[in-house]
Coordinates of C-alpha atoms in Angstrom, one line a residue:
M6 CA -12.0 -35.1 10.1
P7 CA -14.8 -37.3 11.4
R8 CA -15.4 -40.9 10.4
R9 CA -18.6 -41.9 8.8
G10 CA -21.5 -43.0 11.0
V11 CA -20.0 -41.9 14.3
S12 CA -22.5 -41.2 17.0
C13 CA -22.2 -37.7 18.3
P14 CA -24.2 -37.0 21.4
T15 CA -23.9 -33.2 21.9
E16 CA -25.7 -30.4 23.7
L17 CA -27.4 -29.6 20.5
M18 CA -28.7 -33.2 19.8
T19 CA -29.8 -33.7 23.4
Y20 CA -31.5 -30.3 23.7
H21 CA -33.7 -30.8 20.7
M22 CA -36.3 -33.5 19.9
R23 CA -35.3 -36.2 17.5
V24 CA -36.5 -36.2 14.0
H25 CA -39.0 -39.1 13.6
D26 CA -39.6 -41.2 10.5
Q27 CA -43.0 -39.6 10.1
D28 CA -41.4 -36.1 9.9
V29 CA -39.3 -37.3 7.0
A30 CA -42.2 -38.9 5.3
D31 CA -44.3 -35.7 5.6
V32 CA -41.6 -33.9 3.6
L33 CA -41.1 -36.5 1.0
M34 CA -44.9 -37.0 0.5
C35 CA -45.8 -33.4 0.8
P36 CA -48.7 -32.8 -1.7
N37 CA -48.0 -29.1 -2.2
P38 CA -46.6 -28.1 -5.6
H39 CA -43.8 -25.9 -4.1
D40 CA -44.0 -23.6 -7.1
Y41 CA -43.5 -19.9 -6.3
P42 CA -43.2 -17.5 -9.1
N43 CA -39.7 -16.0 -9.5
F44 CA -38.2 -18.5 -7.0
D45 CA -35.1 -18.7 -9.3
D46 CA -34.8 -14.9 -9.5
F47 CA -32.7 -12.7 -7.2
S48 CA -35.8 -10.6 -6.7
F49 CA -37.6 -13.4 -4.8
T50 CA -38.2 -13.0 -1.1
P51 CA -37.8 -16.2 0.9
R52 CA -40.1 -14.8 3.6
K53 CA -43.0 -15.5 1.2
I54 CA -42.6 -19.2 1.7
L55 CA -44.6 -20.8 4.5
H56 CA -42.3 -21.8 7.4
R57 CA -43.5 -25.4 7.4
E58 CA -42.6 -25.7 3.7
L59 CA -39.0 -24.5 4.0
P60 CA -37.6 -28.1 4.3
C61 CA -39.4 -29.0 1.1
F62 CA -37.8 -26.1 -0.7
V63 CA -34.3 -27.0 0.6
L64 CA -34.9 -30.5 -0.9
K65 CA -36.1 -28.8 -4.1
M66 CA -32.9 -26.8 -4.4
F67 CA -30.8 -30.0 -4.1
E68 CA -33.0 -31.6 -6.8
E69 CA -32.9 -28.5 -9.2
L70 CA -29.1 -28.4 -9.0
N71 CA -29.0 -32.1 -9.9
F72 CA -27.0 -32.9 -6.7
I73 CA -29.2 -35.8 -5.8
E74 CA -28.7 -37.6 -9.1
E75 CA -25.1 -36.5 -9.6
F76 CA -23.9 -37.7 -6.1
R77 CA -26.4 -40.6 -5.7
I78 CA -27.9 -39.0 -2.6
K79 CA -30.7 -40.8 -0.9
K80 CA -33.6 -38.4 -0.5
D81 CA -34.8 -39.8 2.8
I82 CA -31.3 -39.4 4.4
L83 CA -31.0 -35.9 3.0
T84 CA -34.4 -35.0 4.3
R85 CA -33.6 -36.2 7.8
F86 CA -30.4 -34.1 7.7
I87 CA -32.3 -31.0 6.6
L88 CA -34.8 -31.5 9.5
Y89 CA -32.1 -31.9 12.0
V90 CA -30.4 -28.8 10.7
K91 CA -33.7 -26.9 11.1
K92 CA -34.0 -28.1 14.7
G93 CA -30.4 -26.9 15.2
Y94 CA -31.3 -23.3 14.8
R95 CA -32.5 -21.5 17.9
D96 CA -35.5 -19.2 18.0
L97 CA -33.6 -15.9 17.6
P98 CA -34.8 -12.8 15.8
Y99 CA -32.0 -13.0 13.2
H100 CA -29.8 -16.1 13.3
N101 CA -32.7 -18.5 12.8
W102 CA -33.9 -21.2 10.4
L103 CA -35.3 -18.6 8.0
H104 CA -32.0 -16.8 7.9
A105 CA -30.2 -20.1 7.1
F106 CA -32.7 -20.8 4.3
S107 CA -32.3 -17.4 2.9
V108 CA -28.5 -17.7 2.7
A109 CA -28.8 -21.2 1.1
H110 CA -31.3 -19.8 -1.4
F111 CA -28.8 -17.1 -2.4
A112 CA -26.2 -19.9 -3.0
Y113 CA -28.8 -21.7 -5.1
L114 CA -29.4 -18.5 -7.1
C115 CA -25.7 -18.0 -7.8
L116 CA -25.2 -21.5 -8.9
K117 CA -28.3 -21.5 -11.1
N118 CA -28.1 -18.0 -12.7
F119 CA -24.3 -17.5 -12.9
Q120 CA -23.7 -21.2 -14.0
L121 CA -20.7 -21.3 -11.8
V122 CA -20.2 -25.1 -12.4
E123 CA -21.1 -25.1 -16.1
K124 CA -18.6 -22.3 -16.8
G125 CA -15.9 -23.9 -14.8
Y126 CA -15.5 -21.4 -12.0
I127 CA -16.1 -24.1 -9.4
S128 CA -16.5 -27.9 -9.4
K129 CA -19.7 -29.8 -8.8
L130 CA -18.3 -30.9 -5.5
E131 CA -17.5 -27.3 -4.5
A132 CA -21.0 -26.3 -5.5
L133 CA -22.5 -29.1 -3.2
A134 CA -20.3 -27.9 -0.3
Y135 CA -21.4 -24.3 -1.0
L136 CA -25.0 -25.1 -0.6
I137 CA -24.5 -27.3 2.5
S138 CA -22.3 -24.6 4.1
C139 CA -24.8 -21.9 3.5
L140 CA -27.6 -24.0 5.1
C141 CA -25.5 -24.9 8.1
H142 CA -23.3 -21.8 8.5
D143 CA -25.0 -20.4 11.7
I144 CA -26.4 -23.7 13.2
D145 CA -26.9 -23.4 17.0
H146 CA -26.0 -19.7 16.9
R147 CA -26.2 -18.1 20.4
G148 CA -26.9 -14.5 19.1
T149 CA -23.5 -13.1 20.0
T150 CA -20.2 -12.4 18.4
N151 CA -16.9 -14.1 18.8
S152 CA -15.6 -11.2 20.8
F153 CA -18.5 -11.4 23.2
Q154 CA -17.9 -15.2 23.6
Q155 CA -14.3 -14.5 24.5
Q156 CA -14.9 -11.6 26.8
S157 CA -17.5 -13.6 28.7
D158 CA -15.3 -16.6 29.0
S159 CA -18.0 -18.8 27.7
V160 CA -17.8 -22.6 27.3
L161 CA -17.5 -22.2 23.5
A162 CA -14.6 -19.7 24.0
S163 CA -12.8 -22.3 26.1
L164 CA -13.2 -24.9 23.4
Y165 CA -12.3 -22.8 20.3
S166 CA -10.6 -19.5 21.3
S167 CA -7.1 -20.8 20.8
E168 CA -7.9 -21.5 17.1
G169 CA -10.0 -18.3 16.6
S170 CA -13.4 -18.0 14.9
V171 CA -15.2 -19.3 18.0
M172 CA -18.7 -19.3 16.7
E173 CA -17.8 -20.4 13.2
R174 CA -15.9 -23.4 14.6
H175 CA -19.0 -24.3 16.7
H176 CA -21.2 -24.1 13.6
L177 CA -18.8 -26.4 11.8
S178 CA -18.7 -28.8 14.7
Q179 CA -22.5 -29.0 14.9
T180 CA -22.7 -29.5 11.1
I181 CA -20.3 -32.5 11.3
C182 CA -22.2 -33.8 14.3
T183 CA -25.5 -33.6 12.4
L184 CA -24.0 -35.5 9.5
N185 CA -22.8 -38.1 11.9
T186 CA -26.2 -38.5 13.6
E187 CA -27.8 -41.8 12.7
G188 CA -29.6 -41.7 9.4
C189 CA -28.3 -38.2 8.4
N190 CA -25.1 -38.8 6.5
F191 CA -26.3 -38.2 3.0
L192 CA -22.7 -37.8 1.8
E193 CA -22.1 -41.5 2.4
S194 CA -22.5 -42.2 -1.3
L195 CA -19.3 -40.3 -2.1
N196 CA -16.1 -42.1 -2.6
R197 CA -13.5 -41.7 0.1
D198 CA -11.5 -39.0 -1.6
D199 CA -14.6 -36.9 -2.5
Y200 CA -16.0 -37.4 1.0
I201 CA -12.9 -36.0 2.7
K202 CA -12.6 -33.2 0.1
C203 CA -16.2 -32.2 0.7
L204 CA -15.8 -32.0 4.4
D205 CA -12.6 -29.9 3.9
L206 CA -14.6 -27.6 1.7
I207 CA -17.4 -27.2 4.2
K208 CA -14.8 -26.4 6.8
D209 CA -13.2 -23.7 4.7
M210 CA -16.5 -22.2 3.7
I211 CA -18.1 -22.0 7.1
L212 CA -14.9 -20.6 8.6
A213 CA -14.9 -18.0 5.8
T214 CA -18.1 -16.5 7.3
D215 CA -15.9 -15.0 10.1
L216 CA -15.3 -11.4 9.0
A217 CA -11.8 -11.6 10.6
I218 CA -10.9 -14.1 7.9
H219 CA -12.6 -12.1 5.2
Y220 CA -10.5 -9.0 6.1
R221 CA -7.4 -11.1 6.3
I222 CA -7.7 -12.3 2.7
H223 CA -9.6 -9.4 1.1
S224 CA -6.5 -7.8 -0.4
K225 CA -5.6 -11.1 -2.1
Q226 CA -9.2 -11.5 -3.4
S227 CA -9.0 -7.9 -4.8
A228 CA -5.7 -8.8 -6.5
M229 CA -7.3 -11.9 -8.0
A230 CA -10.2 -9.8 -9.4
L231 CA -7.7 -7.4 -11.0
D232 CA -5.3 -10.1 -12.4
G233 CA -8.0 -12.5 -13.5
Y234 CA -9.4 -15.7 -12.0
N235 CA -7.5 -18.9 -12.7
K236 CA -9.6 -21.9 -12.1
N237 CA -6.5 -24.1 -12.0
N238 CA -5.1 -22.1 -9.1
A239 CA -6.2 -23.8 -5.8
E240 CA -5.8 -20.5 -3.9
H241 CA -8.0 -18.7 -6.4
R242 CA -10.7 -21.3 -5.9
Y243 CA -10.5 -20.9 -2.2
F244 CA -10.7 -17.1 -2.5
L245 CA -13.8 -17.4 -4.8
C246 CA -15.6 -19.8 -2.5
S247 CA -14.9 -17.6 0.5
L248 CA -16.2 -14.6 -1.4
L249 CA -19.3 -16.4 -2.4
M250 CA -19.9 -17.2 1.3
T251 CA -19.4 -13.6 2.3
C252 CA -21.9 -12.4 -0.4
A253 CA -24.4 -15.0 0.7
I254 CA -24.5 -13.8 4.4
F255 CA -24.5 -10.1 3.6
Q256 CA -27.2 -10.2 0.9
I257 CA -29.6 -10.8 3.8
K258 CA -29.3 -7.3 5.0
L259 CA -30.0 -5.9 1.5
R260 CA -33.1 -8.0 1.3
L261 CA -34.3 -7.0 4.8
A262 CA -33.6 -3.3 4.0
R263 CA -35.6 -3.6 0.7
E264 CA -38.5 -5.2 2.4
Q265 CA -38.4 -2.7 5.3
K266 CA -38.9 0.1 2.7
G267 CA -42.1 -1.7 1.8
G268 CA -43.5 -0.9 5.3
N269 CA -43.0 -4.3 7.0
A270 CA -43.1 -3.4 10.8
D271 CA -41.9 -6.9 11.8
L272 CA -38.8 -6.5 9.6
H273 CA -38.1 -3.1 11.2
G274 CA -38.1 -4.8 14.5
I275 CA -35.6 -7.4 13.3
L276 CA -33.3 -4.7 11.9
H277 CA -33.6 -2.7 15.1
A278 CA -32.7 -5.8 17.2
R279 CA -29.7 -6.5 15.0
R280 CA -28.5 -2.9 15.3
Y281 CA -29.0 -2.3 19.0
G282 CA -28.5 -5.8 20.4
K283 CA -32.0 -6.4 21.6
G284 CA -33.5 -9.9 21.6
D285 CA -30.9 -11.9 19.7
G286 CA -28.8 -12.8 22.7
K287 CA -26.9 -11.3 25.6
G288 CA -24.7 -8.3 25.3
A289 CA -26.0 -5.1 23.7
G290 CA -24.1 -4.3 20.5
Q291 CA -22.2 -7.6 20.5
Y292 CA -23.6 -8.9 17.1
D293 CA -22.1 -9.9 13.9
G294 CA -23.3 -10.2 10.3

């Protein structure tokens, strides 16, 4: 696992413009109330939020879940991290910044409405890692699947194919690099044990978005559901967190389908691109969830 404060010059960081102090100040000093009706309901559609306000709402979710106070997070550092993550998402029809926000919003809804921490299903640290992982789970996505990366002998495949989960390991790598970018490590306030544990949780959760891993552990998750969840069982906690990640990424398709029924032509185009491999990268049909 990475050390704190390590400089990480990567393709991602050099490709995108830096986040400036004024960008951070604009979010922290934003005069808008950021108060949408039903924001805390599963019926809420994240697409209603103005794109420029999405970073403000990410900050709002961290505040509402009491993460900032609980973990003594510095808001300016968190905001810089959020803005770097935003820049880390490419301009794709599906795997974009709005997609990341929508997945993170679902995590927020689960934590808020199901009271997963209050009822002892997961710890506060696991909840923090869950929200971070959802926000970062597709950072620097190229619009193609793991199989396409491997078949095309891409640079990413050469880096990660021996371990499997090519794209997911890349997303994890970019997440850690973003944390290690100067002024972005909002987890620095954690004690050493919690810091290492949080990074391990983020690793497990982001890798869990690989469907190959989901299918590998699905039978054990089903057995857990039948036998009953034991919060003191470390394997059960891993299975639950993995399942929460799977739910978070797949609820997007349900939201898109629901909105499409409302006659949104733009959404129809997005769904068409996802189904037939047009516009979200190279390789028709080589797309994941």
